[in-house]
Amino acid sequence: MERVLTTLSHKEPDRVPLFLLLTMHGAKELGLGIKEYFSKAEHVFEGQKRMQKKFSNDCYYAFFHAAIEVEAFGAEVMYSNDGPPNSGLPVIKNIEDIKYLEAPKVGETKVLHKVLKAIELLKTEGKDNIPIIGVAMSPFSLPVMQLGFEKYFELMHFHKDLFDRLMKINEAFCVDWSNAQLAAGATAICYFDPVSSPTIVTKDLYRETGFRVAKSTIAKLNGPTATHFASGNCLQLADILPETGTAVVGVSTQEDIGKLKQAYQKKLTLLGNMNGVEMRTWSPIKAKTIVKELIRKAAPGGGFILSDNHGEIPFQVEDETLLSIADAVKEFGTYPIKKGF
Amino acid sequence: MTNAFFINHHYSSMNYSQCMKRNQHIKKFTMFGDRFAFLPDKLKNEKMDALKLAGDQLESALLSLDEPAAEKIIRDAAKQTSPIKIAGELISSTLKRIGDTWEKGELSLSQVYMSGLICERIIDKVLPAQSASRKNQPKMAIAVLEDFHLLGKRIVYSSLRASGFGLTDLGGGLSIDDLVSIVKEEQIKILLISVLMLPSALHIKNLKSRLADDVKIVVGGAPFRFDENLWKEIGADYCGKDSAEAIEIVSKLMEENK
């Protein structure tokens, strides 16, 4: 915990913290199918516990899957044998349906309780020594699963009243859901907000929408947040993102970590930016080279947590690669970072 | 209440000369030069200038979500030549340029999507779906494999249709078995597959092994953007990073199949 808190305060801890954001690997570890694994809090607890030890991970990641939030709104979840569960057809069929939509209450939504239970179990296990990362979709990004991207763009561009109404509903849910996770023992909330990335919407549009929503939502949370763009770019947002009140930013591998470090220096801690998709093909030597380079560019001065760039490492990434990453952090990530290695 | 309150302020607040100035920095599209190679230099230059101007105007109208203005530009241009040529030259090149600008991080995906959608709606009026002009093409379809992340498919579908190509939208949530049987039954020769999830991308290898050699698979989507060797690993014939590249690839395939 101290390692993470020190880097968050933009100081150098003993070594670079490593957040391997593993979700499905716990199923492999326990010999379970992905659907079965996510059916019980005890499975996820056990999976996280084992992976933290195996890879010297500096956090527990209490994320089940993104679709669980739209499941709370009544959507179907589609499970796969080798990937994350997906949301099925959008639960909001017509934009006009937003008029009658209501936010589910976390206390009354059984499907979410297993996540809270997993957090409670991890809290007991970690005894405040290991940060527990809870997850919530931003009110601005959740509609992609609620409506589908096409209808959401239509809503965003042409139906102001209903857009505002949906943001209010989603904000109420996001606050309730995040605070329930924090009350259960989560240390911080990873606020996934890919739609706010300039990859998806312009910065001007973000200012009027995702930014405004994030500022309002984050202010109501009873704990710190990390805003994650799930592989989306965010360099352009360095001047305004800190105003949302977030403490950490999840950055993409498609932007240079050196430039990101410079732009967010002393404002936000960087979380990233190993390429999760490519990681599947990395040799141990390649893993070591990449980790070394990222540490060289982003670790000096603290304010850096090594992680993947998407917020979830693909199921196909082998343990051998993850162990190579963990070893490389120990080898190259000890402060003070050696110059010119 | 319905209004365009989220129109991109950057573009909507620009006047025409500002738009033109900005467009000078955008990569110039060169296909017009070849089209008018047979004309005397002066006439060729005039035609190229007119198309370039129409392209710049169309781009500004699309990025401002000004559909009536975009329709007027396209209809005016169509008076000078055939609708299919306008689709292939003016619209296709403008959408390609918008796609390229997104690729450079200077535009957002919502602008790319809305531009394709507006052009598709306009071209459906001036070049109806059943137009004979669309028929001299190998059968082509587009699908999302295994899930319902439909946006990428929709953008490519709109861009291709607006560029004058005829293709069938097979939808999303399709399994490998579904696609194999549809391709065989419908005798599809070019299959575009959009994926968002890495597992879906990896499953295309299985699909490819079950299709005849003359069926070309063109893939696109996030996993291919993050691993540039992935498309080769799964045996795809082509990979398009965005709608601009999809237009280029399909144009090339159409030429080969003439």
Coordinates of C-alpha atoms in Angstrom, one line a residue:
Chain A
M1 CA 0.0 0.0 0.0
E2 CA 2.8 2.4 0.9
R3 CA 4.5 1.9 -2.4
V4 CA 1.3 2.9 -4.2
L5 CA 0.5 5.9 -2.0
T6 CA 4.0 7.2 -2.3
T7 CA 3.9 7.2 -6.1
L8 CA 0.4 8.8 -6.0
S9 CA 1.9 11.7 -4.2
H10 CA 4.5 12.0 -7.0
K11 CA 7.4 10.9 -4.8
E12 CA 9.6 7.9 -5.4
P13 CA 8.7 4.7 -3.4
D14 CA 11.0 1.7 -3.0
R15 CA 10.1 0.5 -6.5
V16 CA 7.7 1.0 -9.3
P17 CA 4.3 -0.4 -8.4
L18 CA 3.0 -3.1 -10.7
F19 CA -0.8 -3.4 -11.4
L20 CA -1.4 -6.5 -13.4
L21 CA -5.1 -6.0 -14.2
L22 CA -6.0 -9.6 -14.5
T23 CA -9.6 -10.7 -14.5
M24 CA -10.0 -14.0 -16.4
H25 CA -6.6 -15.5 -15.4
G26 CA -8.1 -16.4 -12.1
A27 CA -10.4 -18.8 -13.9
K28 CA -7.4 -20.5 -15.5
E29 CA -5.7 -20.6 -12.1
L30 CA -8.7 -22.4 -10.5
G31 CA -9.4 -24.6 -13.5
L32 CA -12.8 -23.1 -14.1
G33 CA -14.7 -21.9 -17.1
I34 CA -15.0 -18.1 -17.3
K35 CA -18.8 -18.2 -16.7
E36 CA -18.5 -20.4 -13.7
Y37 CA -15.6 -18.4 -12.3
F38 CA -17.6 -15.1 -12.3
S39 CA -20.7 -16.8 -10.8
K40 CA -19.3 -16.7 -7.2
A41 CA -17.5 -14.1 -5.1
E42 CA -15.4 -16.9 -3.6
H43 CA -13.9 -17.8 -7.0
V44 CA -12.9 -14.2 -7.8
F45 CA -11.5 -13.8 -4.3
E46 CA -9.4 -17.0 -4.5
G47 CA -8.3 -16.1 -8.1
Q48 CA -7.1 -12.6 -7.1
K49 CA -5.4 -13.9 -4.0
R50 CA -3.4 -16.5 -5.9
M51 CA -2.5 -14.1 -8.8
Q52 CA -1.3 -11.4 -6.4
K53 CA 1.1 -13.9 -4.8
K54 CA 2.2 -15.5 -8.1
F55 CA 3.0 -12.2 -9.9
S56 CA 3.9 -10.1 -6.9
N57 CA 1.0 -7.8 -8.0
D58 CA 0.7 -4.6 -6.1
C59 CA -3.1 -4.6 -6.1
Y60 CA -6.2 -6.8 -6.0
Y61 CA -8.5 -6.1 -9.0
A62 CA -12.1 -6.6 -8.0
F63 CA -13.4 -6.2 -11.5
F64 CA -15.6 -9.0 -12.8
H65 CA -16.6 -7.6 -16.2
A66 CA -18.1 -4.5 -17.7
A67 CA -21.3 -6.1 -18.7
I68 CA -22.3 -6.7 -15.1
E69 CA -23.4 -3.0 -14.9
V70 CA -25.9 -3.3 -17.8
E71 CA -27.0 -6.7 -16.4
A72 CA -28.1 -4.6 -13.4
F73 CA -30.2 -2.6 -15.8
G74 CA -31.7 -5.8 -17.2
A75 CA -29.5 -6.7 -20.1
E76 CA -28.3 -10.1 -21.0
V77 CA -24.6 -11.1 -20.6
M78 CA -22.9 -13.2 -23.3
Y79 CA -20.2 -15.4 -21.9
S80 CA -17.2 -16.7 -23.9
N81 CA -14.7 -19.5 -23.2
D82 CA -11.7 -17.4 -24.0
G83 CA -12.6 -13.7 -23.5
P84 CA -14.4 -11.3 -21.3
P85 CA -18.2 -11.5 -21.0
N86 CA -20.0 -9.1 -23.3
S87 CA -23.3 -7.3 -23.1
G88 CA -25.9 -8.7 -25.4
L89 CA -28.3 -6.6 -27.4
P90 CA -28.8 -3.1 -26.0
V91 CA -31.3 -2.9 -23.1
I92 CA -32.6 0.5 -24.3
K93 CA -34.2 -0.3 -27.7
N94 CA -35.4 3.2 -28.5
I95 CA -34.1 6.5 -27.5
E96 CA -37.6 7.5 -26.2
D97 CA -37.4 4.6 -23.7
I98 CA -35.0 6.8 -21.7
K99 CA -38.0 8.7 -20.5
Y100 CA -39.1 5.7 -18.5
L101 CA -35.7 4.4 -17.4
E102 CA -34.7 4.3 -13.8
A103 CA -31.4 3.6 -12.1
P104 CA -31.2 0.2 -10.4
K105 CA -30.5 0.5 -6.7
V106 CA -27.3 -1.4 -5.7
G107 CA -28.8 -2.7 -2.5
E108 CA -31.7 -4.3 -4.4
T109 CA -29.7 -5.6 -7.3
K110 CA -28.5 -9.1 -6.5
V111 CA -26.2 -9.5 -9.5
L112 CA -23.9 -6.8 -8.0
H113 CA -23.7 -8.3 -4.6
K114 CA -21.1 -11.0 -5.5
V115 CA -18.7 -8.2 -6.4
L116 CA -19.2 -6.5 -3.1
K117 CA -18.7 -9.8 -1.3
A118 CA -15.5 -10.5 -3.2
I119 CA -14.2 -7.0 -2.1
E120 CA -15.1 -7.8 1.5
L121 CA -13.2 -11.1 1.3
L122 CA -10.2 -9.4 -0.3
K123 CA -10.2 -6.7 2.4
T124 CA -10.1 -9.3 5.1
E125 CA -7.3 -11.1 3.3
G126 CA -5.2 -8.0 2.5
K127 CA -5.6 -6.2 5.8
D128 CA -5.0 -2.8 4.3
N129 CA -1.6 -3.9 2.9
I130 CA -2.8 -4.4 -0.6
P131 CA -4.9 -1.8 -2.4
I132 CA -8.2 -3.2 -3.8
I133 CA -9.3 -1.6 -7.0
G134 CA -13.0 -1.4 -7.6
V135 CA -14.5 -0.6 -11.0
A136 CA -17.3 1.5 -12.3
M137 CA -18.2 2.6 -15.8
S138 CA -18.5 6.3 -16.2
P139 CA -22.1 7.6 -16.7
F140 CA -20.9 9.0 -20.0
S141 CA -19.5 5.7 -21.3
L142 CA -22.1 3.2 -20.0
P143 CA -24.6 4.1 -22.7
V144 CA -22.4 2.3 -25.3
M145 CA -23.6 -0.9 -23.7
Q146 CA -27.1 0.5 -22.8
L147 CA -27.9 1.7 -26.3
G148 CA -25.2 0.7 -28.7
F149 CA -22.7 3.2 -30.1
E150 CA -24.8 4.3 -33.1
K151 CA -27.9 5.2 -31.1
Y152 CA -25.7 6.8 -28.5
F153 CA -24.0 9.2 -31.0
E154 CA -27.5 10.0 -32.2
L155 CA -28.6 10.8 -28.6
M156 CA -25.5 12.8 -27.9
H157 CA -25.8 14.9 -31.1
F158 CA -29.6 15.4 -31.4
H159 CA -31.5 14.7 -28.2
K160 CA -30.2 17.0 -25.5
D161 CA -33.0 16.5 -23.0
L162 CA -32.9 12.7 -23.1
F163 CA -29.1 12.8 -23.1
D164 CA -29.2 14.8 -19.9
R165 CA -31.8 12.5 -18.4
L166 CA -29.7 9.4 -19.1
M167 CA -26.6 11.1 -17.6
K168 CA -28.5 11.8 -14.4
I169 CA -29.7 8.2 -14.2
N170 CA -26.3 6.8 -14.9
E171 CA -24.6 9.2 -12.5
A172 CA -27.0 8.2 -9.7
F173 CA -26.1 4.5 -10.4
C174 CA -22.4 5.2 -10.7
V175 CA -22.2 7.0 -7.4
D176 CA -24.3 4.3 -5.6
W177 CA -22.3 1.5 -7.2
S178 CA -18.8 3.1 -6.6
N179 CA -19.6 4.1 -3.0
A180 CA -21.0 0.6 -2.3
Q181 CA -17.6 -0.9 -3.5
L182 CA -15.7 1.7 -1.4
A183 CA -17.8 0.8 1.7
A184 CA -17.2 -2.9 1.1
G185 CA -13.4 -2.2 1.3
A186 CA -12.2 -1.0 -2.1
T187 CA -9.3 1.4 -1.8
A188 CA -10.1 3.3 -5.1
I189 CA -12.4 3.2 -8.1
C190 CA -11.2 2.7 -11.6
Y191 CA -13.6 5.0 -13.5
F192 CA -13.7 3.6 -17.0
D193 CA -14.4 6.4 -19.5
P194 CA -13.3 5.4 -23.0
V195 CA -15.9 7.5 -24.7
S196 CA -14.3 10.6 -23.3
S197 CA -11.1 9.9 -25.1
P198 CA -10.4 12.2 -28.1
T199 CA -10.2 9.0 -30.1
I200 CA -14.0 8.9 -29.8
V201 CA -15.2 12.4 -29.2
T202 CA -13.6 15.8 -29.8
K203 CA -12.2 17.7 -26.9
D204 CA -14.8 20.4 -27.3
L205 CA -17.6 17.8 -27.0
Y206 CA -15.9 16.2 -24.1
R207 CA -15.8 19.6 -22.3
E208 CA -19.6 19.8 -22.6
T209 CA -20.3 16.2 -21.8
G210 CA -17.9 13.6 -20.4
F211 CA -15.9 16.2 -18.5
R212 CA -18.9 17.8 -16.9
V213 CA -20.3 14.4 -15.9
A214 CA -17.0 13.2 -14.5
K215 CA -16.6 16.3 -12.4
S216 CA -20.0 16.0 -10.9
T217 CA -19.8 12.2 -10.4
I218 CA -16.3 12.0 -9.0
A219 CA -17.1 14.8 -6.5
K220 CA -19.8 12.5 -5.0
L221 CA -17.5 9.5 -4.5
N222 CA -16.2 8.6 -1.1
G223 CA -12.7 7.6 -2.3
P224 CA -10.1 8.3 -5.0
T225 CA -10.5 7.5 -8.6
A226 CA -8.3 6.4 -11.6
T227 CA -9.8 7.5 -14.9
H228 CA -9.1 4.9 -17.5
F229 CA -9.7 5.4 -21.2
A230 CA -9.3 1.7 -22.0
S231 CA -6.8 2.1 -24.8
G232 CA -8.1 5.4 -25.9
N233 CA -5.8 8.4 -26.2
C234 CA -5.7 11.2 -23.6
L235 CA -2.7 13.3 -24.2
Q236 CA -4.8 16.2 -25.5
L237 CA -6.8 16.2 -22.2
A238 CA -3.8 16.8 -19.9
D239 CA -4.9 20.4 -19.2
I240 CA -8.5 19.6 -18.1
L241 CA -8.6 16.1 -16.9
P242 CA -7.1 16.9 -13.5
E243 CA -10.0 19.3 -12.9
T244 CA -12.4 16.3 -12.8
G245 CA -10.8 15.4 -9.4
T246 CA -9.3 12.2 -10.5
A247 CA -5.9 11.1 -9.2
V248 CA -4.7 8.6 -11.8
V249 CA -5.0 8.3 -15.6
G250 CA -4.9 5.1 -17.5
V251 CA -2.9 5.8 -20.7
S252 CA -2.8 4.2 -24.1
T253 CA 0.2 2.4 -25.7
Q254 CA -0.6 4.5 -28.8
E255 CA 0.7 7.6 -27.2
D256 CA 4.3 8.1 -26.1
I257 CA 4.8 7.6 -22.4
G258 CA 7.5 10.2 -22.2
K259 CA 5.2 12.9 -23.6
L260 CA 2.4 11.7 -21.3
K261 CA 4.7 11.9 -18.3
Q262 CA 5.6 15.5 -19.3
A263 CA 2.0 16.5 -19.9
Y264 CA 0.6 15.1 -16.7
Q265 CA 3.7 15.7 -14.5
K266 CA 2.8 16.3 -10.9
K267 CA -0.9 16.5 -11.8
L268 CA -1.9 12.9 -12.3
T269 CA -0.2 9.5 -11.8
L270 CA 0.1 7.5 -15.0
L271 CA -1.2 4.0 -15.1
G272 CA 0.0 2.0 -18.2
N273 CA 0.9 1.5 -20.9
M274 CA 1.9 -2.0 -21.9
N275 CA 0.2 -3.2 -25.1
G276 CA -2.2 -6.0 -23.9
V277 CA -3.1 -7.2 -27.3
E278 CA 0.5 -7.6 -28.4
M279 CA 1.6 -9.0 -25.0
R280 CA 0.2 -12.3 -26.1
T281 CA 3.1 -12.7 -28.5
W282 CA 5.9 -11.3 -26.3
S283 CA 8.9 -13.4 -25.5
P284 CA 10.4 -13.0 -22.0
I285 CA 13.2 -10.9 -23.5
K286 CA 10.7 -8.6 -25.3
A287 CA 8.7 -8.2 -22.1
K288 CA 11.9 -7.3 -20.2
T289 CA 12.9 -4.7 -22.9
I290 CA 9.5 -3.1 -22.9
V291 CA 9.2 -2.8 -19.1
K292 CA 12.7 -1.4 -18.9
E293 CA 12.0 1.3 -21.5
L294 CA 8.7 2.3 -19.9
I295 CA 10.4 2.6 -16.5
R296 CA 13.2 4.6 -17.9
K297 CA 10.8 7.1 -19.4
A298 CA 8.0 7.3 -16.9
A299 CA 9.2 6.2 -13.5
P300 CA 11.6 9.0 -12.4
G301 CA 10.0 11.2 -9.7
G302 CA 7.2 8.7 -9.0
G303 CA 3.7 9.3 -10.3
F304 CA 3.8 6.1 -12.3
I305 CA 2.2 2.6 -12.0
L306 CA 3.2 0.0 -14.5
S307 CA 0.2 -1.7 -16.0
D308 CA -1.4 -2.6 -19.3
N309 CA -3.1 0.0 -21.5
H310 CA -6.6 -1.4 -21.5
G311 CA -7.5 -2.1 -17.9
E312 CA -7.7 -5.8 -18.6
I313 CA -5.0 -8.3 -19.7
P314 CA -6.3 -10.7 -22.4
F315 CA -7.0 -14.3 -21.4
Q316 CA -4.5 -15.4 -24.0
V317 CA -1.4 -13.9 -22.3
E318 CA 0.7 -16.6 -20.8
D319 CA 1.8 -16.8 -17.2
E320 CA 5.4 -16.9 -18.4
T321 CA 5.0 -13.5 -19.9
L322 CA 3.4 -12.1 -16.8
L323 CA 6.2 -13.5 -14.7
S324 CA 8.8 -11.9 -17.0
I325 CA 7.1 -8.5 -16.5
A326 CA 7.0 -8.9 -12.7
D327 CA 10.7 -9.9 -12.7
A328 CA 11.6 -7.0 -15.0
V329 CA 9.9 -4.5 -12.6
K330 CA 12.0 -5.9 -9.7
E331 CA 15.2 -5.7 -11.8
F332 CA 14.7 -2.2 -13.3
G333 CA 12.1 -0.6 -11.2
T334 CA 13.9 -0.1 -7.9
Y335 CA 14.4 3.5 -7.0
P336 CA 16.4 5.5 -7.6
I337 CA 16.0 4.5 -11.2
K338 CA 19.4 3.9 -12.7
K339 CA 20.2 6.4 -15.5
G340 CA 21.3 5.2 -18.9
F341 CA 20.6 1.5 -18.3
Chain B
M1 CA -36.6 18.3 -28.0
T2 CA -34.4 17.6 -30.9
N3 CA -31.6 19.8 -32.0
A4 CA -28.0 19.6 -33.0
F5 CA -26.7 21.1 -29.8
F6 CA -23.5 19.1 -29.8
I7 CA -22.4 20.2 -33.3
N8 CA -18.6 20.4 -33.1
H9 CA -18.0 24.0 -32.2
H10 CA -14.6 24.0 -33.6
Y11 CA -16.0 23.5 -37.1
S12 CA -19.3 25.2 -36.7
S13 CA -17.7 28.4 -35.5
M14 CA -15.2 28.5 -38.4
N15 CA -16.0 30.6 -41.4
Y16 CA -15.4 29.3 -44.9
S17 CA -12.0 30.7 -45.4
Q18 CA -10.9 29.3 -42.1
C19 CA -12.1 25.9 -43.2
M20 CA -10.2 26.2 -46.4
K21 CA -7.0 27.3 -44.6
R22 CA -7.3 24.3 -42.3
N23 CA -7.9 22.0 -45.2
Q24 CA -4.5 23.0 -46.7
H25 CA -2.9 21.1 -43.9
I26 CA -4.8 18.0 -44.5
K27 CA -3.2 15.4 -46.8
K28 CA -4.1 16.1 -50.4
F29 CA -5.9 13.3 -52.1
T30 CA -4.4 12.7 -55.5
M31 CA -6.9 10.5 -57.4
F32 CA -8.4 13.3 -59.4
G33 CA -5.1 13.8 -61.3
D34 CA -5.4 10.4 -62.9
R35 CA -9.1 10.7 -63.7
F36 CA -8.5 13.8 -65.9
A37 CA -5.3 12.7 -67.5
F38 CA -6.9 12.7 -71.0
L39 CA -7.9 16.3 -70.8
P40 CA -5.9 19.4 -71.9
D41 CA -4.0 20.9 -69.0
K42 CA -6.2 23.9 -68.5
L43 CA -9.4 22.0 -68.5
K44 CA -7.9 19.3 -66.4
N45 CA -6.8 21.8 -63.8
E46 CA -10.3 23.4 -63.8
K47 CA -12.0 20.1 -63.2
M48 CA -9.5 19.2 -60.5
D49 CA -10.0 22.6 -58.8
A50 CA -13.8 22.2 -58.9
L51 CA -13.7 18.8 -57.4
K52 CA -11.1 19.9 -54.8
L53 CA -13.3 22.8 -53.9
A54 CA -16.4 20.6 -53.7
G55 CA -14.5 18.2 -51.5
D56 CA -13.4 20.9 -49.1
Q57 CA -16.9 22.3 -48.9
L58 CA -18.3 18.8 -48.4
E59 CA -15.8 18.1 -45.6
S60 CA -16.7 21.3 -43.8
A61 CA -20.4 20.6 -44.1
L62 CA -20.0 17.0 -42.8
L63 CA -17.9 18.0 -39.9
S64 CA -20.5 20.6 -39.0
L65 CA -23.2 18.0 -39.3
D66 CA -24.9 20.2 -41.9
E67 CA -26.7 17.6 -43.9
P68 CA -28.7 20.0 -46.1
A69 CA -25.5 21.8 -47.2
A70 CA -23.8 18.4 -47.8
E71 CA -26.7 17.3 -49.9
K72 CA -26.6 20.5 -52.0
I73 CA -22.9 20.1 -52.7
I74 CA -23.3 16.5 -53.8
R75 CA -26.4 17.2 -55.9
D76 CA -24.7 20.2 -57.6
A77 CA -21.6 18.0 -58.3
A78 CA -23.8 15.2 -59.6
K79 CA -25.2 17.6 -62.3
Q80 CA -21.8 17.7 -63.9
T81 CA -21.3 13.9 -64.1
S82 CA -23.0 10.7 -63.0
P83 CA -24.0 9.9 -59.4
I84 CA -21.8 6.9 -59.3
K85 CA -18.8 9.0 -60.3
I86 CA -19.6 11.5 -57.6
A87 CA -19.8 8.6 -55.1
G88 CA -16.5 7.3 -56.2
E89 CA -14.7 10.5 -56.6
L90 CA -16.1 13.3 -54.4
I91 CA -17.7 11.4 -51.5
S92 CA -15.2 8.6 -51.3
S93 CA -12.2 10.9 -51.4
T94 CA -13.8 13.2 -48.8
L95 CA -14.6 10.3 -46.4
K96 CA -11.2 8.9 -47.0
R97 CA -9.7 12.3 -46.1
I98 CA -11.8 12.5 -42.9
G99 CA -10.8 8.9 -42.0
D100 CA -7.1 9.8 -42.6
T101 CA -7.5 12.9 -40.4
W102 CA -9.0 10.7 -37.6
E103 CA -6.1 8.3 -38.0
K104 CA -3.8 11.3 -37.2
G105 CA -5.7 12.0 -34.1
E106 CA -7.1 15.3 -35.4
L107 CA -10.8 14.3 -35.6
S108 CA -13.0 12.1 -33.4
L109 CA -14.7 8.9 -34.2
S110 CA -18.1 10.5 -33.7
Q111 CA -17.3 12.9 -36.6
V112 CA -16.2 10.0 -38.8
Y113 CA -19.3 8.1 -38.0
M114 CA -21.7 11.0 -38.5
S115 CA -19.9 12.0 -41.8
G116 CA -20.4 8.4 -43.2
L117 CA -24.0 8.3 -42.1
I118 CA -24.9 11.6 -43.7
C119 CA -23.2 10.7 -46.9
E120 CA -24.9 7.3 -46.9
R121 CA -28.3 9.0 -46.5
I122 CA -27.6 11.4 -49.3
I123 CA -26.2 8.9 -51.7
D124 CA -29.2 6.7 -51.1
K125 CA -31.4 9.5 -52.5
V126 CA -29.2 10.3 -55.5
L127 CA -28.1 6.7 -56.1
P128 CA -30.8 4.3 -54.9
A129 CA -29.7 0.9 -53.4
Q130 CA -31.1 -1.0 -56.4
S131 CA -29.4 1.3 -58.9
A132 CA -28.0 -0.6 -61.9
S133 CA -24.8 1.3 -61.3
R134 CA -24.2 -0.7 -58.1
K135 CA -24.6 -4.1 -59.7
N136 CA -21.4 -4.7 -61.6
Q137 CA -19.6 -5.7 -58.5
P138 CA -18.6 -9.0 -56.9
K139 CA -20.9 -9.9 -54.0
M140 CA -19.7 -8.3 -50.9
A141 CA -20.9 -8.3 -47.3
I142 CA -19.9 -7.0 -43.9
A143 CA -20.4 -8.5 -40.4
V144 CA -19.4 -8.4 -36.8
L145 CA -18.2 -11.7 -35.5
E146 CA -19.6 -13.0 -32.2
D147 CA -20.6 -9.8 -30.4
F148 CA -22.6 -6.7 -30.8
H149 CA -19.9 -4.0 -31.1
L150 CA -21.4 -2.7 -34.2
L151 CA -20.0 0.8 -34.6
G152 CA -16.9 -0.1 -36.7
K153 CA -19.0 -2.1 -39.0
R154 CA -21.5 0.7 -39.4
I155 CA -18.8 3.2 -40.2
V156 CA -17.2 1.1 -42.9
Y157 CA -20.6 0.0 -44.3
S158 CA -21.7 3.7 -44.6
S159 CA -18.5 4.8 -46.1
L160 CA -18.5 2.0 -48.7
R161 CA -22.1 2.5 -49.6
A162 CA -21.6 6.3 -49.8
S163 CA -18.7 5.6 -52.1
G164 CA -21.0 3.7 -54.5
F165 CA -20.3 0.1 -53.5
G166 CA -23.1 -2.3 -53.0
L167 CA -22.7 -4.6 -50.0
T168 CA -24.9 -6.5 -47.6
D169 CA -24.9 -5.8 -43.9
L170 CA -25.1 -9.2 -42.2
G171 CA -25.3 -7.6 -38.7
G172 CA -23.6 -8.7 -35.5
G173 CA -23.5 -11.6 -33.0
L174 CA -22.7 -14.0 -35.8
S175 CA -21.0 -17.3 -35.2
I176 CA -18.4 -18.9 -37.4
D177 CA -21.0 -21.4 -38.5
D178 CA -23.5 -18.7 -39.4
L179 CA -20.9 -16.9 -41.5
V180 CA -19.8 -20.0 -43.3
S181 CA -23.3 -20.9 -44.3
I182 CA -24.3 -17.3 -45.3
V183 CA -21.1 -16.9 -47.5
K184 CA -21.8 -20.2 -49.3
E185 CA -25.5 -19.6 -49.8
E186 CA -25.1 -16.1 -50.9
Q187 CA -22.0 -16.7 -52.9
I188 CA -20.2 -13.8 -51.3
K189 CA -16.8 -13.1 -52.7
I190 CA -15.6 -10.3 -50.4
L191 CA -16.3 -10.6 -46.7
L192 CA -15.5 -7.7 -44.4
I193 CA -15.3 -8.6 -40.8
S194 CA -15.2 -6.1 -37.9
V195 CA -14.2 -7.1 -34.4
L196 CA -13.6 -5.4 -31.2
M197 CA -12.5 -8.3 -29.0
L198 CA -9.2 -10.1 -29.3
P199 CA -10.8 -13.6 -29.1
S200 CA -13.1 -12.8 -32.0
A201 CA -10.1 -11.7 -34.1
L202 CA -8.4 -15.0 -33.3
H203 CA -11.4 -17.0 -34.3
I204 CA -11.3 -15.6 -37.8
K205 CA -8.5 -18.1 -38.5
N206 CA -11.0 -20.9 -38.2
L207 CA -13.5 -19.1 -40.4
K208 CA -10.9 -18.6 -43.1
S209 CA -10.0 -22.3 -43.1
R210 CA -13.7 -23.1 -43.8
L211 CA -14.2 -20.8 -46.8
A212 CA -13.3 -21.3 -50.4
D213 CA -9.9 -19.8 -51.5
D214 CA -11.6 -17.3 -53.8
V215 CA -13.5 -15.6 -50.9
K216 CA -11.4 -12.7 -49.8
I217 CA -11.5 -11.7 -46.1
V218 CA -10.9 -8.1 -45.1
V219 CA -10.6 -7.5 -41.4
G220 CA -10.6 -4.4 -39.2
G221 CA -11.1 -3.4 -35.6
A222 CA -9.2 -2.5 -32.5
P223 CA -7.2 -5.7 -32.0
F224 CA -5.6 -5.2 -35.5
R225 CA -4.7 -1.6 -34.6
F226 CA -2.9 -2.8 -31.5
D227 CA -1.1 -5.7 -33.1
E228 CA -0.1 -5.1 -36.7
N229 CA 0.9 -8.7 -37.4
L230 CA -2.4 -10.2 -36.1
W231 CA -4.2 -10.1 -39.5
K232 CA -1.5 -12.2 -41.1
E233 CA -1.5 -14.6 -38.2
I234 CA -5.2 -15.3 -38.6
G235 CA -4.9 -15.7 -42.4
A236 CA -6.9 -12.6 -43.5
D237 CA -6.3 -11.4 -47.0
Y238 CA -6.3 -7.7 -46.1
C239 CA -6.5 -5.5 -43.1
G240 CA -8.0 -2.0 -43.0
K241 CA -7.1 0.2 -40.0
D242 CA -10.1 2.5 -40.7
S243 CA -12.8 3.3 -43.2
A244 CA -10.4 5.1 -45.4
E245 CA -8.3 2.0 -45.8
A246 CA -11.4 -0.1 -46.3
I247 CA -12.4 2.1 -49.2
E248 CA -8.9 1.7 -50.7
I249 CA -8.8 -2.1 -50.3
V250 CA -12.3 -2.6 -51.7
S251 CA -11.5 -0.3 -54.7
K252 CA -8.5 -2.5 -55.4
L253 CA -10.4 -5.7 -55.1
M254 CA -13.1 -4.4 -57.4
E255 CA -10.4 -3.5 -60.0
E256 CA -9.0 -7.0 -59.7
N257 CA -12.4 -8.6 -60.2
K258 CA -13.4 -6.5 -63.2

